[in-house]
JSON list of C-alpha atoms in Angstrom, two decimals:
[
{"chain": "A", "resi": 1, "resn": "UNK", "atom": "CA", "xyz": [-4.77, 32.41, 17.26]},
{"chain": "A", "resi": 2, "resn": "UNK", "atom": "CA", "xyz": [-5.85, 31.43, 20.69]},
{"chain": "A", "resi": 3, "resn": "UNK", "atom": "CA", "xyz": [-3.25, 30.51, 23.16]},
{"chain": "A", "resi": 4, "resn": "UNK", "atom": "CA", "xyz": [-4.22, 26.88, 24.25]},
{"chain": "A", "resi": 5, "resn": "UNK", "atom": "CA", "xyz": [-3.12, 26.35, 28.14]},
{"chain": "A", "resi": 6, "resn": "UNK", "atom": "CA", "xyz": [-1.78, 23.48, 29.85]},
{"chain": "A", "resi": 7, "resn": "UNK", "atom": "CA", "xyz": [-4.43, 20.76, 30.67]},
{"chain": "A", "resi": 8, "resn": "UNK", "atom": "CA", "xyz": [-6.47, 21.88, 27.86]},
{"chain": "A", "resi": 9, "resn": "UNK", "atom": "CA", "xyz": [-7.63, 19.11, 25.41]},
{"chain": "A", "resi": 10, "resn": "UNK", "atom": "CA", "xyz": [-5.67, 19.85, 21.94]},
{"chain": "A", "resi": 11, "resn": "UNK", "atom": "CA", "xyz": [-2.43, 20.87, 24.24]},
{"chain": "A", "resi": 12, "resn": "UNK", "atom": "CA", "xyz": [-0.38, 17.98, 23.20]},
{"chain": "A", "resi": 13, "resn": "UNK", "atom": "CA", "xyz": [-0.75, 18.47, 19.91]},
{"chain": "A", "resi": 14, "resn": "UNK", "atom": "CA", "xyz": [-0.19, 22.16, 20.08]},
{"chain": "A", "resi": 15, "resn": "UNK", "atom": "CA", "xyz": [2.59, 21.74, 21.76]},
{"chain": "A", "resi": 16, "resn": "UNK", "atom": "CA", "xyz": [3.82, 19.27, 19.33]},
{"chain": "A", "resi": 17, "resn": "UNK", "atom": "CA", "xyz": [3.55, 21.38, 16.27]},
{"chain": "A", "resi": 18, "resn": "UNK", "atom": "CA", "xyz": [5.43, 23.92, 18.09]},
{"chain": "A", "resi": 19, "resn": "UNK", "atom": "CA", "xyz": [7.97, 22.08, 18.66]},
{"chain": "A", "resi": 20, "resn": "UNK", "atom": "CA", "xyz": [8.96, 20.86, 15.24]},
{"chain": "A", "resi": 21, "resn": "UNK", "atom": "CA", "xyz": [8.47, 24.66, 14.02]},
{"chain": "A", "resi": 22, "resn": "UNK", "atom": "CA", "xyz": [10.91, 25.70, 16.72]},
{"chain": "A", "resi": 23, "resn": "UNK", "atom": "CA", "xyz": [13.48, 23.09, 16.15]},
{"chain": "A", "resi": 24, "resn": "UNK", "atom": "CA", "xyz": [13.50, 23.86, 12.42]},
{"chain": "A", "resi": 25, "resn": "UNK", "atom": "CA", "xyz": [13.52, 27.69, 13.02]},
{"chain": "A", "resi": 26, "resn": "UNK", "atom": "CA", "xyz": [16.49, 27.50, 15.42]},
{"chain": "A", "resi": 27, "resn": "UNK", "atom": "CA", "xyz": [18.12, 25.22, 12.56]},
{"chain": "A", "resi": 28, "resn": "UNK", "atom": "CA", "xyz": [17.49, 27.12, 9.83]},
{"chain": "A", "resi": 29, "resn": "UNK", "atom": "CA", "xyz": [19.28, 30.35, 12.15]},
{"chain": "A", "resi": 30, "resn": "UNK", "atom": "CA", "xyz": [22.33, 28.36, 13.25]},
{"chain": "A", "resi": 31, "resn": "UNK", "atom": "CA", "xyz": [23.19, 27.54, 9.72]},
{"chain": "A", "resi": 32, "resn": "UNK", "atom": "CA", "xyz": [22.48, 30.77, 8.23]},
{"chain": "A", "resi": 33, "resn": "UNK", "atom": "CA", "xyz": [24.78, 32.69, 11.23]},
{"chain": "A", "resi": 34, "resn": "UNK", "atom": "CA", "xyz": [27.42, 29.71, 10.04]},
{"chain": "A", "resi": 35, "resn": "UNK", "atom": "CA", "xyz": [27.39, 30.29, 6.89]},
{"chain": "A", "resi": 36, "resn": "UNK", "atom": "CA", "xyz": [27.46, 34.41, 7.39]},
{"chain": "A", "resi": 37, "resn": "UNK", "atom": "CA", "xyz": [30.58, 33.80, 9.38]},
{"chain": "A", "resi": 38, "resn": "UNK", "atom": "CA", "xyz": [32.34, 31.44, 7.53]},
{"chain": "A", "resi": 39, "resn": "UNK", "atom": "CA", "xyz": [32.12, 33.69, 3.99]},
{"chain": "A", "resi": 40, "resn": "UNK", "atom": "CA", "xyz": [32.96, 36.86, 5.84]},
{"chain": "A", "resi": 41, "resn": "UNK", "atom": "CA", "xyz": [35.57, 35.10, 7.18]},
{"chain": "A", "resi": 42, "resn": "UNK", "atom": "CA", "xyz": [37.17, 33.80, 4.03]},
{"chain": "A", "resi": 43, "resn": "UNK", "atom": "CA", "xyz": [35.91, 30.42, 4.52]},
{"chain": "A", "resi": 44, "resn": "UNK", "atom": "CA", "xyz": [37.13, 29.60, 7.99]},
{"chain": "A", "resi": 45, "resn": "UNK", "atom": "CA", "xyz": [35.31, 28.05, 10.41]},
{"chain": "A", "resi": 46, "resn": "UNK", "atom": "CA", "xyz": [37.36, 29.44, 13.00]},
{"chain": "A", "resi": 47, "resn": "UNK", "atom": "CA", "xyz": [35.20, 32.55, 13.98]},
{"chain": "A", "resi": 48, "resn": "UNK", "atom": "CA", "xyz": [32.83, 33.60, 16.89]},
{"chain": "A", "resi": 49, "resn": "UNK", "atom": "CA", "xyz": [29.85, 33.22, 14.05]},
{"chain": "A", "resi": 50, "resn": "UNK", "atom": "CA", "xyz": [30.56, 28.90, 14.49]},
{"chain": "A", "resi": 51, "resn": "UNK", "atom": "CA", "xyz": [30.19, 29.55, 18.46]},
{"chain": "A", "resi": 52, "resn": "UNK", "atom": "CA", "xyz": [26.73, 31.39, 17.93]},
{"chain": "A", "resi": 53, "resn": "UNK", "atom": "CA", "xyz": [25.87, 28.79, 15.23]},
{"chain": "A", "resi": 54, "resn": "UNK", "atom": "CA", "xyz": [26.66, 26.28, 17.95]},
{"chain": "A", "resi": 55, "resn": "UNK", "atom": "CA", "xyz": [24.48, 27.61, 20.13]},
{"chain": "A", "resi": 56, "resn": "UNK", "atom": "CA", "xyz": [21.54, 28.14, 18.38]},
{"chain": "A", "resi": 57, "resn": "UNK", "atom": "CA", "xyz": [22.05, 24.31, 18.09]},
{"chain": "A", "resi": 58, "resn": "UNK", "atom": "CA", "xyz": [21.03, 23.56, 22.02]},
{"chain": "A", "resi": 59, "resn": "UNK", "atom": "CA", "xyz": [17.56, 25.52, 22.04]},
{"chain": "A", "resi": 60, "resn": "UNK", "atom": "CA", "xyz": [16.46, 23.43, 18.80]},
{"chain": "A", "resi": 61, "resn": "UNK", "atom": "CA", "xyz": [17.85, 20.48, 20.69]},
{"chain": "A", "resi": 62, "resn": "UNK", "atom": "CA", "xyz": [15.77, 20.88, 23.82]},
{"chain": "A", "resi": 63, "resn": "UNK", "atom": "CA", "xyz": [12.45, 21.32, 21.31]},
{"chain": "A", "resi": 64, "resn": "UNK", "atom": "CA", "xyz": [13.27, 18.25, 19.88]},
{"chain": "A", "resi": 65, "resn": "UNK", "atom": "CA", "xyz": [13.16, 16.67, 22.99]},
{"chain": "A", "resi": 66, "resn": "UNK", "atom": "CA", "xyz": [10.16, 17.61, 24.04]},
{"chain": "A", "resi": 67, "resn": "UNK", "atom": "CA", "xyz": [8.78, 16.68, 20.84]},
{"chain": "A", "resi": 68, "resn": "UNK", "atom": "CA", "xyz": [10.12, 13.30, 21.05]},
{"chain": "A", "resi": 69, "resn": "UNK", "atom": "CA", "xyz": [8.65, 12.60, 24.78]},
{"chain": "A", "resi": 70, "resn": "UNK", "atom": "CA", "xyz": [5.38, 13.99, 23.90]},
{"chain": "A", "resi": 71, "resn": "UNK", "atom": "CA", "xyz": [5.30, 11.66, 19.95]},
{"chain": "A", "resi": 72, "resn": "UNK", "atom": "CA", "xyz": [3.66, 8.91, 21.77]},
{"chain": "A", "resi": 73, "resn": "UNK", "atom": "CA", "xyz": [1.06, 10.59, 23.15]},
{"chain": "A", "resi": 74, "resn": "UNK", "atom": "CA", "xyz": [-2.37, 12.07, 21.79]},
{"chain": "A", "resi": 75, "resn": "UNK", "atom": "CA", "xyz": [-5.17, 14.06, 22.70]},
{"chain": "A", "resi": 76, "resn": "UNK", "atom": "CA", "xyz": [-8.51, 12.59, 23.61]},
{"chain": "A", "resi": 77, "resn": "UNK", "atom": "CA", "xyz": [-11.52, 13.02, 21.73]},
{"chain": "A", "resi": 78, "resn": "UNK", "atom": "CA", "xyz": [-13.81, 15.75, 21.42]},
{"chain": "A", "resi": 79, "resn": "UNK", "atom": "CA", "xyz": [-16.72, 13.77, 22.14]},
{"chain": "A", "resi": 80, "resn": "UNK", "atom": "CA", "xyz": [-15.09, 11.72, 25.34]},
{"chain": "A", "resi": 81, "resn": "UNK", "atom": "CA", "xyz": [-14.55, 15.52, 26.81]},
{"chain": "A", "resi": 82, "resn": "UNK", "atom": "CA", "xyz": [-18.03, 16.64, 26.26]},
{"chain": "A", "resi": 83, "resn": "UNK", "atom": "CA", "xyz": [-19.41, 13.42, 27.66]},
{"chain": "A", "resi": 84, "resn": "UNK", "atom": "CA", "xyz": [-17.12, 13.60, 30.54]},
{"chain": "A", "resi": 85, "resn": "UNK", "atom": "CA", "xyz": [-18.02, 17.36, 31.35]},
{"chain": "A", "resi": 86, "resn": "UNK", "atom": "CA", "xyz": [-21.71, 16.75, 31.32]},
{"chain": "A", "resi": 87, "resn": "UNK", "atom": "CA", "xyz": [-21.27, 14.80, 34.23]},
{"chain": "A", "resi": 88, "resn": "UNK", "atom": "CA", "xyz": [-19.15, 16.97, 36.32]},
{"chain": "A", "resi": 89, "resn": "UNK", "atom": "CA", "xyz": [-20.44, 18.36, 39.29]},
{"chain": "A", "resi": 90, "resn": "UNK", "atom": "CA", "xyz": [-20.22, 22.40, 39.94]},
{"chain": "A", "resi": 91, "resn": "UNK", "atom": "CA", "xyz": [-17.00, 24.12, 40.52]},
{"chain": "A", "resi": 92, "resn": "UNK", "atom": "CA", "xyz": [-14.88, 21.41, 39.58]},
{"chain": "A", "resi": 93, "resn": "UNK", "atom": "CA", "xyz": [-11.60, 21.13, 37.07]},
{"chain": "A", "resi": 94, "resn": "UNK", "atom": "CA", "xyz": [-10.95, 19.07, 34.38]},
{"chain": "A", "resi": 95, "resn": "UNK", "atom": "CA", "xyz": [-7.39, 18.94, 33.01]},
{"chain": "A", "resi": 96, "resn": "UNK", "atom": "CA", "xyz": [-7.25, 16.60, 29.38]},
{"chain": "A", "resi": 97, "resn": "UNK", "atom": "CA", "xyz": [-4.31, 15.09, 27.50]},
{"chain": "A", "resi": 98, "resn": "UNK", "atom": "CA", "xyz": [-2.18, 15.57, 30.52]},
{"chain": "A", "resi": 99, "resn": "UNK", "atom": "CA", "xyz": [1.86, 14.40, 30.50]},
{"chain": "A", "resi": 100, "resn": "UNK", "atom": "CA", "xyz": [3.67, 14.88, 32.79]},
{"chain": "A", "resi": 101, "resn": "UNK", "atom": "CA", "xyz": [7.35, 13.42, 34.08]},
{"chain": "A", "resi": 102, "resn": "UNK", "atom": "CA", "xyz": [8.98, 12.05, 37.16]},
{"chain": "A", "resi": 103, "resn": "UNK", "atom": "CA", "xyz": [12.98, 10.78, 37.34]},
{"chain": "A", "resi": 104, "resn": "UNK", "atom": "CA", "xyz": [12.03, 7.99, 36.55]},
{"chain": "A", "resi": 105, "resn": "UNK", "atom": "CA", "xyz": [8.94, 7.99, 34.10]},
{"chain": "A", "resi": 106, "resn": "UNK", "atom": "CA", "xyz": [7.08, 9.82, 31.83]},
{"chain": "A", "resi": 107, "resn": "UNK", "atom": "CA", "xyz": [3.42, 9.74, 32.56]},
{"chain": "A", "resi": 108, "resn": "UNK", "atom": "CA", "xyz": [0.34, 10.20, 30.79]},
{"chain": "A", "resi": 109, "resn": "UNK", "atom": "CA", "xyz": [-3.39, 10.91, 31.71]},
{"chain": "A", "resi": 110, "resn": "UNK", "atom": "CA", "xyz": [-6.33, 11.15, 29.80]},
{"chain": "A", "resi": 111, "resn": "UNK", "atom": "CA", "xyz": [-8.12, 13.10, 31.97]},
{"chain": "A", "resi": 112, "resn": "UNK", "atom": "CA", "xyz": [-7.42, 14.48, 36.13]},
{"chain": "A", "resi": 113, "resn": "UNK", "atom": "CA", "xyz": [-10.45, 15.62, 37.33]},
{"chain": "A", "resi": 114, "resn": "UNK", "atom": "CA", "xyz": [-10.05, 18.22, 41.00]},
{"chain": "A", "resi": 115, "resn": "UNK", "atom": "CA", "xyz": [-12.98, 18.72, 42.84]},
{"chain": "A", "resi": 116, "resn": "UNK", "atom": "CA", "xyz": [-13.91, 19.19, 46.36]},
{"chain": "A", "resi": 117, "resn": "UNK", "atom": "CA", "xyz": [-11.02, 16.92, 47.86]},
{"chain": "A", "resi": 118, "resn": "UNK", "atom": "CA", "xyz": [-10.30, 14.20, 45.03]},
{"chain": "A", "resi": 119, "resn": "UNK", "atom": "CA", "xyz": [-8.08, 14.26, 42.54]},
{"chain": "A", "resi": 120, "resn": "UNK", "atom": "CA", "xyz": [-8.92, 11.75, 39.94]},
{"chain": "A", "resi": 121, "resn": "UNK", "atom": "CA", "xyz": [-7.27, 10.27, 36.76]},
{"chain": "A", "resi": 122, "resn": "UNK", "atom": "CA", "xyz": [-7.93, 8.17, 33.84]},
{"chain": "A", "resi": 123, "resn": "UNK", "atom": "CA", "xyz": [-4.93, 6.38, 32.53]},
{"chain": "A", "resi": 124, "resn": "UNK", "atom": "CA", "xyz": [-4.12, 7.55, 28.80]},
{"chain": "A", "resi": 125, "resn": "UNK", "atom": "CA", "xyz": [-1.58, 4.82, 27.54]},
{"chain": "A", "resi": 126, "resn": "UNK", "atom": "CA", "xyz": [-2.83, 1.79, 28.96]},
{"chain": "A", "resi": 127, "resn": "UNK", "atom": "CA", "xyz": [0.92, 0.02, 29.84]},
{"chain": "A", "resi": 128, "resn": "UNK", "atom": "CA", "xyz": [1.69, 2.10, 32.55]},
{"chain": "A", "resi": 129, "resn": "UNK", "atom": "CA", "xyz": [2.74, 1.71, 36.36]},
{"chain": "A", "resi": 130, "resn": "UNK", "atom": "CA", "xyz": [-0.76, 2.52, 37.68]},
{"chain": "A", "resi": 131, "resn": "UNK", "atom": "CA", "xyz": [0.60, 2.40, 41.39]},
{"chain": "A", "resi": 132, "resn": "UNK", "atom": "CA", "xyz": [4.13, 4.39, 40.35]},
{"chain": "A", "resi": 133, "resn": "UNK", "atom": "CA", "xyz": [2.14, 6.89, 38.90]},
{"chain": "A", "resi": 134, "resn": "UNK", "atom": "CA", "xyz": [-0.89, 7.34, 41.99]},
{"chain": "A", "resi": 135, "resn": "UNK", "atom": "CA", "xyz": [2.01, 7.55, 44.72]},
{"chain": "A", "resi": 136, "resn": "UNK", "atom": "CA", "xyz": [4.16, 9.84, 42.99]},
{"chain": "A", "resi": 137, "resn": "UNK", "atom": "CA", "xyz": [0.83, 12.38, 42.68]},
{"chain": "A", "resi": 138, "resn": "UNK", "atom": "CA", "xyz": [0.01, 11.41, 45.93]},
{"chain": "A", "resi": 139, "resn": "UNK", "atom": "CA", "xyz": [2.95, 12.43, 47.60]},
{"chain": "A", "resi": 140, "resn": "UNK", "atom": "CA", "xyz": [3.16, 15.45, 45.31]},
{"chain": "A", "resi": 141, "resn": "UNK", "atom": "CA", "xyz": [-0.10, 16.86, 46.17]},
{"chain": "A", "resi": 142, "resn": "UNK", "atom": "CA", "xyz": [0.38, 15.71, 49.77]},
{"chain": "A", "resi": 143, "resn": "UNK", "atom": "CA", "xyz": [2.64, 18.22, 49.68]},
{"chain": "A", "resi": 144, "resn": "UNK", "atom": "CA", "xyz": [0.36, 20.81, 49.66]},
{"chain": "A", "resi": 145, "resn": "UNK", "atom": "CA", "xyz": [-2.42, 19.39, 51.10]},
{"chain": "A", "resi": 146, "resn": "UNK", "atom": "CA", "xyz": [-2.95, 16.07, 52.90]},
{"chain": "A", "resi": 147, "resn": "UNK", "atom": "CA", "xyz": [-6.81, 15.50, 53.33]},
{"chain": "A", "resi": 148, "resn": "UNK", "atom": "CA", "xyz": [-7.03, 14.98, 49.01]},
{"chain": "A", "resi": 149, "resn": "UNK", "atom": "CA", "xyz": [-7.93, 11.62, 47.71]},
{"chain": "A", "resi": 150, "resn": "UNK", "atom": "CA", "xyz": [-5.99, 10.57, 44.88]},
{"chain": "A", "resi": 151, "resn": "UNK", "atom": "CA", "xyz": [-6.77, 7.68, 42.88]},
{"chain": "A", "resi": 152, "resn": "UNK", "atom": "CA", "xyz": [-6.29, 6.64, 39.22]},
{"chain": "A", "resi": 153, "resn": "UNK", "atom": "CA", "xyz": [-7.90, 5.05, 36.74]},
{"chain": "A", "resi": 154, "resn": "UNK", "atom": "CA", "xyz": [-7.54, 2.46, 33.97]},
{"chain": "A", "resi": 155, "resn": "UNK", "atom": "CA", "xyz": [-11.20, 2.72, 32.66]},
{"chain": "A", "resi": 156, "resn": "UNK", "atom": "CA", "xyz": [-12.84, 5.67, 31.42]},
{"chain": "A", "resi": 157, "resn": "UNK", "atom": "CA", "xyz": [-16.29, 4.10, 32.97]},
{"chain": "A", "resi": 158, "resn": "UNK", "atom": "CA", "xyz": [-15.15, 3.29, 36.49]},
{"chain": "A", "resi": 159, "resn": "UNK", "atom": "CA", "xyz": [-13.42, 6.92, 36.41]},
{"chain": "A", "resi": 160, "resn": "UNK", "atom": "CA", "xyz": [-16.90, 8.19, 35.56]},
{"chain": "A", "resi": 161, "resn": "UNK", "atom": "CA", "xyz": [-18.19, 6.02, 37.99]},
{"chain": "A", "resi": 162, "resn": "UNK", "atom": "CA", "xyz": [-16.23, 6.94, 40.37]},
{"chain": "A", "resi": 163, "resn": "UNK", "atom": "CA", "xyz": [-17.09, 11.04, 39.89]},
{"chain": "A", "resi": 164, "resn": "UNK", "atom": "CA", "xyz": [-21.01, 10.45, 40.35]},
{"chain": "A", "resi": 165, "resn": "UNK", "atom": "CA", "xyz": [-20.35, 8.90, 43.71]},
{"chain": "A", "resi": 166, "resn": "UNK", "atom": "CA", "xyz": [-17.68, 11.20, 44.92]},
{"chain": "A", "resi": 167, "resn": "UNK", "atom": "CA", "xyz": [-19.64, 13.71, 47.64]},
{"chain": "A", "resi": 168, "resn": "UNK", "atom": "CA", "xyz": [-18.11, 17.23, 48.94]},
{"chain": "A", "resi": 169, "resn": "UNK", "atom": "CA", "xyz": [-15.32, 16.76, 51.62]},
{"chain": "A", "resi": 170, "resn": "UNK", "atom": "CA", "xyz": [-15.56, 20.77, 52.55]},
{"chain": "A", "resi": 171, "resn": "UNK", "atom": "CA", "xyz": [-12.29, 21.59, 51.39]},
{"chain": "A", "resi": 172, "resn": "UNK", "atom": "CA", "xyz": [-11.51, 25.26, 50.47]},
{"chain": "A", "resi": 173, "resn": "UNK", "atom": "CA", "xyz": [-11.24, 27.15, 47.15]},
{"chain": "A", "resi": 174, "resn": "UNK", "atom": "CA", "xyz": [-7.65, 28.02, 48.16]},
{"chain": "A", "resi": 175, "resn": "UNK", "atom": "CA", "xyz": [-6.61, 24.50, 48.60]},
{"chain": "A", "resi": 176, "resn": "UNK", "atom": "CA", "xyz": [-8.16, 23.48, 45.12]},
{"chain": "A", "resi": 177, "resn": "UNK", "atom": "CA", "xyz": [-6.20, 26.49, 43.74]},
{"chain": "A", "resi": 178, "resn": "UNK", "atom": "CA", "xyz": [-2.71, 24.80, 45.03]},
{"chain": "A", "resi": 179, "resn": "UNK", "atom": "CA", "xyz": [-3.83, 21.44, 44.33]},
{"chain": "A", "resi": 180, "resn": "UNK", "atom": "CA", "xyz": [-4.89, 22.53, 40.71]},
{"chain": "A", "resi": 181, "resn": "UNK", "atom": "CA", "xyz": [-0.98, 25.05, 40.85]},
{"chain": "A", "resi": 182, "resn": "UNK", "atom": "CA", "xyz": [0.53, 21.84, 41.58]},
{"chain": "A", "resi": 183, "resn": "UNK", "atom": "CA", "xyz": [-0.96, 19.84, 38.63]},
{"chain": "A", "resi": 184, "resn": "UNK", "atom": "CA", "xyz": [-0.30, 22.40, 36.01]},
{"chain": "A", "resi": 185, "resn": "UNK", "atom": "CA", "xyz": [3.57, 22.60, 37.08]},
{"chain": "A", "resi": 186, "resn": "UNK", "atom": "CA", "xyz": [4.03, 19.11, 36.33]},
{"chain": "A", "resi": 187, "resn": "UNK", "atom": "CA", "xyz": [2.74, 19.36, 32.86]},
{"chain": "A", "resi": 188, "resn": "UNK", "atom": "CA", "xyz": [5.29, 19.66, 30.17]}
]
C-alpha cells in the first residue's frame, strides 16, 4: 500500500483509519500485558505488568485524539481536485484536505495552493474565523519569508478566480520550498 503524504487529498481519511486501528491495537496490548501479569501473579494487580498495561494506555490515548480532532473533517472530492489542478499554472503546489491547529483553534482548508509568491486557501468548514485563520498563516509564513501573499477563501470560485489572475512575483524555488516546509509542519 502506498504511503499517502501530508496535503495529499485522501490524507484525512487515511489518517483517520489509522487512528482507530492504532487505538484498538494499543488496547488490545495493554489488556493482554494486564492480564499476563495479573495470572502470573496469582491474581494481583500489584505487579510491574499493570504499570506497562498503563502505559500502553497513553499512546492509544493520543490516537484517539487525533482521531477525534480530525472526525469533523473530510476530504474533498475527486472531481473538485482534478478541476482545480487543470487550472494551475506550472510549478505550483497544491496541498488538499488540509488541518491544521493553532492554541487556540483547529483549522481546516480545502485546498492551499503555493505558487510564485501567494499562498492561497479555500475554507473547508464554512463556520470558521476566516481572519483568525489568514493572520495566524500570515505571520507563520512571514516567518520565513515576508514578500508572500496570503489570503483565504470562503468560495471555491473566487479561490479559482483568484489563481487565474495571480501573475509571477519572481520569488525563488528555495523560498517556495520553506514556504511549502512550513505548511506541511502544521498539518496534523
Amino acid at each position: 500500500m502506498l504511503k499517502i503524504e501530508k496535503g495529499e487529498r485522501s490524507y484525512l481519511s487515511t489518517k483517520k483509519k489509522k487512528g482507530i486501528f492504532y487505538t484498538f491495537l494499543f488496547l488490545v496490548i495493554g489488556i493482554i500485558i494486564f492480564l499476563i501479569g495479573y495470572f502470573l501473579n496469582k491474581k494481583s494487580t500489584a505487579n510491574i505488568f499493570t504499570i506497562l498495561a498503563v502505559l500502553m494506555a497513553l499512546p492509544g490515548a493520543k490516537m484517539l485524539t487525533n482521531v477525534i480532532v480530525l472526525m469533523p473533517f473530510h476530504d474533498v472530492s475527486v472531481e473538485d481536485e482534478q478541476k482545480l489542478l487543470l487550472l494551475l499554472p506550472e510549478h505550483s503546489e497544491l496541498l488538499s484536505s488540509v488541518v491544521f491547529t493553532s492554541t487556540e483553534k483547529v483549522m481546516n482548508l480545502d485546498f492551499i495552493w503555493v505558487w510564485d509568491g501567494y499562498v492561497y486557501g479555500c475554507l473547508g468548514k464554512k463556520d470558521q474565523d476566516l481572519a483568525y485563520m489568514q493572520g495566524y498563516l500570515s505571520k507563520g509564513i512571514h516567518n520565513y519569508v515576508d514578500h508572500y501573499q496570503v489570503k483565504l477563501f470562503e468560495d471555491q470560485n473566487a479561490f479559482k478566480k483568484a489563481i487565474k489572475i495571480a501573475t509571477a512575483k519572481g520569488c525563488t524555488k528555495e523560498e517556495r520550498e520553506q514556504v511549502m516546509e512550513y505548511l506541511l509542519s502544521l498539518i496534523i
